[in-house]
Amino acid sequence: MYFMSVLTDNKPYSKYNGDNYNMGIQERKQREKEMRRKQIMEAAKKVFSAKGFSRATMEEIAGEAELSPGTLYLYFKNKEELHTSLSIDILEYITILMKKIIGKKGIDANEKMEKLKDTFIDVYEYDSMVLINLFHLQSGETLKNLSPEVLEQLKETSADALGAITSIVQEGIDQGLFKERHPVALADIIWATYSGVVLWVDSKRLLNNDKDFVRQTLETAFEIMLKGFEK
Amino acid sequence: MYFMSVLTDNKPYSKYNGDNYNMGIQERKQREKEMRRKQIMEAAKKVFSAKGFSRATMEEIAGEAELSPGTLYLYFKNKEELHTSLSIDILEYITILMKKIIGKKGIDANEKMEKLKDTFIDVYEYDSMVLINLFHLQSGETLKNLSPEVLEQLKETSADALGAITSIVQEGIDQGLFKERHPVALADIIWATYSGVVLWVDSKRLLNNDKDFVRQTLETAFEIMLKGFEK
Amino acid sequence: MYFMSVLTDNKPYSKYNGDNYNMGIQERKQREKEMRRKQIMEAAKKVFSAKGFSRATMEEIAGEAELSPGTLYLYFKNKEELHTSLSIDILEYITILMKKIIGKKGIDANEKMEKLKDTFIDVYEYDSMVLINLFHLQSGETLKNLSPEVLEQLKETSADALGAITSIVQEGIDQGLFKERHPVALADIIWATYSGVVLWVDSKRLLNNDKDFVRQTLETAFEIMLKGFEK
Amino acid sequence: MYFMSVLTDNKPYSKYNGDNYNMGIQERKQREKEMRRKQIMEAAKKVFSAKGFSRATMEEIAGEAELSPGTLYLYFKNKEELHTSLSIDILEYITILMKKIIGKKGIDANEKMEKLKDTFIDVYEYDSMVLINLFHLQSGETLKNLSPEVLEQLKETSADALGAITSIVQEGIDQGLFKERHPVALADIIWATYSGVVLWVDSKRLLNNDKDFVRQTLETAFEIMLKGFEK
DNA sequence: GATGAATGAGAGTTCATTCAT
DNA sequence: GATGAATGAACTCTCATTCAT
C-alpha cells in the first residue's frame, strides 16, 4: 500500500511556524478548523457508505462526528456538498498518485499502465465506499443538483484526473507502443472500465452475497485492455 | 435499429377476438390494464430521468401520466418498485436480444461479439435514461432498500443477462478464438465496460455540456476488448 | 342458548304470499335486498371484529361479502353507518329478549333479574365482538360523528333497551323486593356493569393472554348487584 | 378534591438550586423539556377529547400546543404513543391515590371502599376525558396496535392499579367484613363498574344532551356493591 | 343493480436547515 | 464557534367514496 489516508489531514502546512504570535494563533485556528472538517468528512464517509445518500441523515453524521447538527453547517453549505466533498477529495488524491506515475523516469508506457492499475486497485482497497460514492455521484441524480461552484470544482478535478490518464496513453502512442487512437477516448475507456468494474462487481456482491472479486477482475480487465491497446 | 420499444406494449394478443363475448371483455380489460401500466412507466421514466429517484415525486409522475397519485399505487406497490420495474424491464429486453444473438447459426464468436456491441449501442440509443437508471440501481443505495421479491427478480434477470454474455464468451474460447480465461470474469468485464462507458461518458456530457460520445467510445472499447480477448 | 342469530334474517314476512304476481316479485326483490344487507353486515362484523373500526377497510368488507366496494354504498350510506347498523341490530335484539322476560308471568323480579343475567351472558357468548363494538360506539369518538337519523335511531333503541331494564327494576321495587332507589339509575348501573365487565375482562384477556372470565365475572357481578338491590 | 393535576408538572425538584452552575443549567433544561411534554399532552388531551383518536390530527394538536408538527415527534414517537401516554399517566396517578388509601391506618375495609369511591369520583371530575380515553384504549382496536414496550408499560400499570383494588378487597375479606369470594374477581368488578358507569352515563349524556349523572350513579353503584360485598 | 377502476383529499411522519442562546 | 431544539415544507401512501359502464 503506497498511499496514506486521503481523508486524514495530509495537507502540507507552512514549514516555518512561530515567528509571529498572531500568525501562530491564526494558524492554529486554521489547523483546528481543518481538523474539524476532516472529522466531519470521516463521519460522513461512514454514514453515507452504510446508508447511501438519501437515507443518511445529517443528525446521524453529526452524532458519528460527536458534534451537533448545527456545526456541520459551519463547515459545509449543505448535505449535498458534504457528500460531494468526499468524492472530490478522493478524486484529487487519485490525481496526485497518477501524476507521480507520469513523472516516473526510466519506465515505458506499458509499465506506467501497470502502475496505474496498481494505483486503482490500491485506491479501491483503501476506500471502496467513497469510491463507489464517487461513481454514484457521476450518475446524474446528484450531478443535476449541485451548486455551480462545487460543480466547477468537480469538473476541474475530474478533468485533471482524466488528463493524467490521457498523458500516459499519449506517451504510449508516442513511444509506438499503443495503436494510434484518440488518446482522450482511450483515457475515457480506462476510467470507464475502472468505474464499471468496481460498480458492477460490487453490485454483484451485494446481490448474491458473492465474494469480492474486484481486484481479480480489475487485473484481468487491465490485461485485456493493455493487449487491446498494442499496436 | 433492430428492436422495438421495450416500454410500449408489444405483447402478442390473439389475432381473432370475437368468438366469445366474455373472453373479449376480459381480454380488453387485461389490455387496458397493461396499457395503464405502460403509461405510468413511460411517465415515470421521464420524471426519474429528469430529476433522479429522490427528487422525483409520485405526484409529478402521476401528473405526467395524467392520472391521480392514488392510481399509481394500484399498479405499483411503491415508488421504489416503480423505479425498479423500469430497470428490470430493460434488463429483460436486453437479455432477449442477447439470446437471439446466441442462437444465431453460421457466425463465430467474434461476429457474435460484434452483434453484442451493436445491441448494446442500440439499447443505449433507444433509451439511455432507463439504462442509466439501471446502473444507478446497481449502486448500493437503491439495492439495499429493495423488497425481497423485487430483489429476487432483479437477481434472476441480472444473472440471466450475464449468463447470456458468458455463453458467447465461452463459445469464443471453445472455438479457439479467445484466450482461455474465466468466462464469467470476461462477461463481467464486458458488462462492466458497457455500464462504465455509458455512465462515464454521460456524466462527462453533463459536466461539460459535452457531446454524446457514447456510441463512438463503445465502438472503440469493444474493438480494444475484442483484440484483448484474442488468443 | 335460547336465541338465534341476530344477524341472520329473522324478520317476519307477511304470511300470505302469492295472491298478486307483482306483489310477489316486489316482495322477492325486497327479500333479496334484505339478504344482501345481512350478507354485508355479516362480512362487516367479521372484519370490524378482527381489525377494529379504523383499520377495517370497505374494500376488505366487500371482499369478505364477495361483493364490490361500490355495492356496499347501495345498502349503507357510509362506513360509519354500516358499523353503527351492527350495533343497533344487536341492541334491538337484546331489547326483544328483555321484553320477553318482562312479559313472563308467575316469576318475581329477582327471578327476572336472573333471567336478565342469563340473556346478557347468552348475547355475549353468541357474539362478543359485536357487543364490544357496541360499547365502543358508546364511547364518544363514534357518537360524535353520526348522522342525525342514525343517531336518532340509536337513541331510540338505546332508550328502549334501558326502558326494559328499568321496568324490571321498577317491578322489584313495587314488589317490595328491592330497596327504593331511582329505577333508571339502577337500570343504568345494570347496563353499565354489563358493559364494563365485558369490556374490562376482554381487555385483560388481550393484555395478558388471559382466559376469558367474562361469564364467571358476570355471574358474580350480578350476584353482588342483586344482593345490593335487596331491601 | 384531594389531588392535584396529573398532567401539570408536579415532580419535586431539588429545593436548593444554585451551588453549581452546570447543574443549574442542566436542571433547567430538564424542567423545560418536561414542561414541553406536558404542554403537548395538555393540547393532545383537548383535541383527542373533542375529536376522538382517529379524527384528531397531529397538526391540530401541534397548533393547540402552539408548536410545529415536527416538534411533537421530538417528544413522542408517534400519534398512538402520545395518546397512550395520556392514559398511562392517569392510570399511574389513580394507582398512587389508591396506594395511599391502602396505607391508611385505623380505618376498616368498608371505609377504604368509601374512600376508593371518592377517589374514583374525584379522578372523574378532575379529568373525565382522559379517563374515557383510557377506557377507549382498553377496547381492542387501540390495544391491538400498540408498540410492545408501551403495551408492556400499560400492562404493568394496569396490573398495579388492579392489584391495589384487590388488596383492599382482600382486607375486607380478612377482616370478616366481605363475603369470601375471589378477590381478583371482585377487583375486576369494581373496576369494570367504574369504567362502565363513566362510559355509559357519559354516552347517555352525549346521546340525549342529558345532565352529567356520573357522580350520582357512581355513588349508588358503590352503595349497592358494598352491600353486595357484605358477609 | 352491480361493478371496480379511479379519484384526490388528507394523514402521519421525516429531516435538512435555522437561529437564539 | 458551537449548540440542539424547533421548524415546517414536503413527502409517500391510504382509502372512503364516486360514477361511467
mmCIF file of C-alpha atoms in Angstrom, chain A residues 20-197:
data_model
loop_
_atom_site.group_PDB
_atom_site.id
_atom_site.type_symbol
_atom_site.label_atom_id
_atom_site.label_comp_id
_atom_site.label_asym_id
_atom_site.label_seq_id
_atom_site.Cartn_x
_atom_site.Cartn_y
_atom_site.Cartn_z
ATOM 1 C CA ASN A 20 4.791 35.731 14.787
ATOM 2 C CA TYR A 21 2.457 35.244 17.675
ATOM 3 C CA ASN A 22 -0.725 36.219 15.856
ATOM 4 C CA MET A 23 0.301 34.211 12.883
ATOM 5 C CA GLY A 24 0.652 31.244 15.197
ATOM 6 C CA ILE A 25 -2.754 31.606 16.710
ATOM 7 C CA GLN A 26 -4.367 32.177 13.379
ATOM 8 C CA GLU A 27 -2.581 29.194 12.018
ATOM 9 C CA ARG A 28 -3.588 27.007 14.912
ATOM 10 C CA LYS A 29 -7.132 28.083 14.413
ATOM 11 C CA GLN A 30 -6.821 27.315 10.766
ATOM 12 C CA ARG A 31 -5.480 23.887 11.592
ATOM 13 C CA GLU A 32 -8.222 23.216 14.085
ATOM 14 C CA LYS A 33 -10.790 24.201 11.544
ATOM 15 C CA GLU A 34 -9.238 21.911 9.020
ATOM 16 C CA MET A 35 -9.297 19.092 11.552
ATOM 17 C CA ARG A 36 -12.970 19.591 12.286
ATOM 18 C CA ARG A 37 -13.614 19.398 8.578
ATOM 19 C CA LYS A 38 -11.814 16.103 8.308
ATOM 20 C CA GLN A 39 -13.551 14.829 11.387
ATOM 21 C CA ILE A 40 -16.910 15.555 9.790
ATOM 22 C CA MET A 41 -15.889 14.053 6.477
ATOM 23 C CA GLU A 42 -14.682 10.929 8.209
ATOM 24 C CA ALA A 43 -18.026 10.574 9.929
ATOM 25 C CA ALA A 44 -19.935 11.370 6.753
ATOM 26 C CA LYS A 45 -17.988 8.720 4.906
ATOM 27 C CA LYS A 46 -19.077 6.084 7.395
ATOM 28 C CA VAL A 47 -22.696 7.047 7.342
ATOM 29 C CA PHE A 48 -23.018 7.608 3.601
ATOM 30 C CA SER A 49 -21.342 4.276 2.986
ATOM 31 C CA ALA A 50 -23.674 2.466 5.334
ATOM 32 C CA LYS A 51 -26.910 4.130 4.318
ATOM 33 C CA GLY A 52 -26.451 5.738 0.952
ATOM 34 C CA PHE A 53 -27.001 9.421 0.341
ATOM 35 C CA SER A 54 -30.745 9.690 0.822
ATOM 36 C CA ARG A 55 -31.076 7.544 3.904
ATOM 37 C CA ALA A 56 -28.131 9.098 5.646
ATOM 38 C CA THR A 57 -29.218 11.926 7.935
ATOM 39 C CA MET A 58 -27.281 14.954 8.985
ATOM 40 C CA GLU A 59 -28.124 14.140 12.556
ATOM 41 C CA GLU A 60 -26.534 10.729 12.329
ATOM 42 C CA ILE A 61 -23.430 12.157 10.717
ATOM 43 C CA ALA A 62 -23.252 14.767 13.455
ATOM 44 C CA GLY A 63 -23.609 12.057 16.075
ATOM 45 C CA GLU A 64 -20.878 9.999 14.460
ATOM 46 C CA ALA A 65 -18.616 13.061 14.434
ATOM 47 C CA GLU A 66 -19.543 13.807 18.041
ATOM 48 C CA LEU A 67 -20.745 17.219 17.032
ATOM 49 C CA SER A 68 -24.121 18.867 16.838
ATOM 50 C CA PRO A 69 -26.059 19.065 13.572
ATOM 51 C CA GLY A 70 -25.713 22.824 13.509
ATOM 52 C CA THR A 71 -21.940 22.584 13.494
ATOM 53 C CA LEU A 72 -21.929 20.655 10.250
ATOM 54 C CA TYR A 73 -23.339 23.713 8.562
ATOM 55 C CA LEU A 74 -20.429 25.829 9.690
ATOM 56 C CA TYR A 75 -18.159 23.670 7.585
ATOM 57 C CA PHE A 76 -20.378 22.569 4.696
ATOM 58 C CA LYS A 77 -23.088 24.535 2.978
ATOM 59 C CA ASN A 78 -25.458 21.577 2.922
ATOM 60 C CA LYS A 79 -25.765 17.828 2.787
ATOM 61 C CA GLU A 80 -25.094 17.582 -0.914
ATOM 62 C CA GLU A 81 -21.853 19.490 -0.709
ATOM 63 C CA LEU A 82 -20.660 17.441 2.204
ATOM 64 C CA HIS A 83 -21.241 14.357 0.117
ATOM 65 C CA THR A 84 -19.565 15.772 -2.939
ATOM 66 C CA SER A 85 -16.581 16.914 -0.922
ATOM 67 C CA LEU A 86 -15.827 13.304 -0.126
ATOM 68 C CA SER A 87 -15.814 12.459 -3.790
ATOM 69 C CA ILE A 88 -13.707 15.390 -4.818
ATOM 70 C CA ASP A 89 -11.205 14.538 -2.132
ATOM 71 C CA ILE A 90 -10.610 11.059 -3.396
ATOM 72 C CA LEU A 91 -10.567 12.229 -6.981
ATOM 73 C CA GLU A 92 -7.878 14.738 -6.080
ATOM 74 C CA TYR A 93 -5.869 12.101 -4.370
ATOM 75 C CA ILE A 94 -6.097 9.707 -7.271
ATOM 76 C CA THR A 95 -4.867 12.503 -9.487
ATOM 77 C CA ILE A 96 -1.862 13.153 -7.255
ATOM 78 C CA LEU A 97 -0.949 9.486 -7.394
ATOM 79 C CA MET A 98 -1.311 9.374 -11.151
ATOM 80 C CA LYS A 99 0.841 12.427 -11.593
ATOM 81 C CA LYS A 100 3.574 10.691 -9.669
ATOM 82 C CA ILE A 101 3.373 7.829 -12.127
ATOM 83 C CA ILE A 102 3.575 10.209 -15.037
ATOM 84 C CA GLY A 103 6.682 11.743 -13.577
ATOM 85 C CA LYS A 104 8.429 8.393 -13.193
ATOM 86 C CA LYS A 105 11.649 8.241 -15.213
ATOM 87 C CA GLY A 106 13.034 5.193 -16.930
ATOM 88 C CA ILE A 107 9.845 3.236 -17.413
ATOM 89 C CA ASP A 108 7.765 2.986 -20.562
ATOM 90 C CA ALA A 109 4.031 3.486 -21.034
ATOM 91 C CA ASN A 110 3.296 -0.203 -20.598
ATOM 92 C CA GLU A 111 4.898 -0.155 -17.202
ATOM 93 C CA LYS A 112 3.115 3.043 -16.353
ATOM 94 C CA MET A 113 -0.160 1.408 -17.243
ATOM 95 C CA GLU A 114 0.745 -1.394 -14.884
ATOM 96 C CA LYS A 115 1.364 1.113 -12.143
ATOM 97 C CA LEU A 116 -1.893 2.845 -12.970
ATOM 98 C CA LYS A 117 -3.724 -0.414 -12.463
ATOM 99 C CA ASP A 118 -1.946 -0.913 -9.132
ATOM 100 C CA THR A 119 -2.966 2.560 -8.069
ATOM 101 C CA PHE A 120 -6.560 1.908 -8.973
ATOM 102 C CA ILE A 121 -6.581 -1.324 -7.016
ATOM 103 C CA ASP A 122 -4.919 0.328 -4.038
ATOM 104 C CA VAL A 123 -7.423 3.157 -4.028
ATOM 105 C CA TYR A 124 -10.240 0.686 -4.240
ATOM 106 C CA GLU A 125 -8.875 -1.438 -1.469
ATOM 107 C CA TYR A 126 -8.165 1.510 0.740
ATOM 108 C CA ASP A 127 -11.573 3.009 0.479
ATOM 109 C CA SER A 128 -14.046 1.254 -1.728
ATOM 110 C CA MET A 129 -17.071 3.015 -0.321
ATOM 111 C CA VAL A 130 -16.006 6.555 -1.070
ATOM 112 C CA LEU A 131 -15.017 5.356 -4.498
ATOM 113 C CA ILE A 132 -18.414 3.877 -5.108
ATOM 114 C CA ASN A 133 -19.971 7.095 -3.876
ATOM 115 C CA LEU A 134 -17.826 8.901 -6.417
ATOM 116 C CA PHE A 135 -19.250 6.836 -9.223
ATOM 117 C CA HIS A 136 -22.677 7.273 -7.764
ATOM 118 C CA LEU A 137 -22.065 10.989 -7.949
ATOM 119 C CA GLN A 138 -21.342 10.692 -11.639
ATOM 120 C CA SER A 139 -24.724 9.178 -12.237
ATOM 121 C CA GLY A 140 -26.983 12.067 -12.915
ATOM 122 C CA GLU A 141 -29.208 12.421 -9.904
ATOM 123 C CA THR A 142 -26.595 14.116 -7.808
ATOM 124 C CA LEU A 143 -24.883 15.865 -10.657
ATOM 125 C CA LYS A 144 -28.045 17.748 -11.555
ATOM 126 C CA ASN A 145 -28.500 19.192 -8.113
ATOM 127 C CA LEU A 146 -25.033 20.554 -7.430
ATOM 128 C CA SER A 147 -24.165 24.145 -6.712
ATOM 129 C CA PRO A 148 -22.275 25.876 -9.544
ATOM 130 C CA GLU A 149 -19.091 26.297 -7.517
ATOM 131 C CA VAL A 150 -18.898 22.683 -6.470
ATOM 132 C CA LEU A 151 -19.851 21.570 -9.934
ATOM 133 C CA GLU A 152 -16.993 23.668 -11.241
ATOM 134 C CA GLN A 153 -14.585 22.190 -8.733
ATOM 135 C CA LEU A 154 -15.711 18.693 -9.601
ATOM 136 C CA LYS A 155 -15.349 19.486 -13.269
ATOM 137 C CA GLU A 156 -11.788 20.659 -12.829
ATOM 138 C CA THR A 157 -10.724 17.807 -10.608
ATOM 139 C CA SER A 158 -12.360 15.404 -12.959
ATOM 140 C CA ALA A 159 -10.675 16.902 -15.999
ATOM 141 C CA ASP A 160 -7.398 16.837 -14.133
ATOM 142 C CA ALA A 161 -7.720 13.139 -13.365
ATOM 143 C CA LEU A 162 -8.650 12.317 -16.919
ATOM 144 C CA GLY A 163 -5.815 14.480 -18.205
ATOM 145 C CA ALA A 164 -3.349 12.441 -16.218
ATOM 146 C CA ILE A 165 -4.550 9.190 -17.726
ATOM 147 C CA THR A 166 -4.611 10.767 -21.151
ATOM 148 C CA SER A 167 -0.989 11.793 -20.893
ATOM 149 C CA ILE A 168 0.094 8.264 -20.061
ATOM 150 C CA VAL A 169 -1.834 6.946 -23.022
ATOM 151 C CA GLN A 170 -0.362 9.647 -25.239
ATOM 152 C CA GLU A 171 3.079 8.570 -24.119
ATOM 153 C CA GLY A 172 2.310 5.023 -25.174
ATOM 154 C CA ILE A 173 1.256 6.206 -28.573
ATOM 155 C CA ASP A 174 4.258 8.463 -28.921
ATOM 156 C CA GLN A 175 6.537 5.629 -27.924
ATOM 157 C CA GLY A 176 4.979 3.493 -30.652
ATOM 158 C CA LEU A 177 3.701 1.018 -28.088
ATOM 159 C CA PHE A 178 -0.012 1.685 -28.453
ATOM 160 C CA LYS A 179 -2.015 1.741 -31.613
ATOM 161 C CA GLU A 180 -2.867 5.272 -32.691
ATOM 162 C CA ARG A 181 -6.282 6.155 -31.360
ATOM 163 C CA HIS A 182 -7.800 9.265 -29.873
ATOM 164 C CA PRO A 183 -5.976 9.410 -26.525
ATOM 165 C CA VAL A 184 -8.881 11.037 -24.658
ATOM 166 C CA ALA A 185 -11.180 8.268 -25.842
ATOM 167 C CA LEU A 186 -8.688 5.738 -24.519
ATOM 168 C CA ALA A 187 -8.475 7.540 -21.212
ATOM 169 C CA ASP A 188 -12.244 7.562 -21.069
ATOM 170 C CA ILE A 189 -12.292 3.830 -21.625
ATOM 171 C CA ILE A 190 -9.737 3.209 -18.907
ATOM 172 C CA TRP A 191 -11.617 5.281 -16.420
ATOM 173 C CA ALA A 192 -14.965 3.858 -17.518
ATOM 174 C CA THR A 193 -13.711 0.311 -17.217
ATOM 175 C CA TYR A 194 -12.360 1.027 -13.774
ATOM 176 C CA SER A 195 -15.645 2.606 -12.662
ATOM 177 C CA GLY A 196 -17.658 -0.103 -14.306
ATOM 178 C CA VAL A 197 -15.768 -2.989 -12.777
#
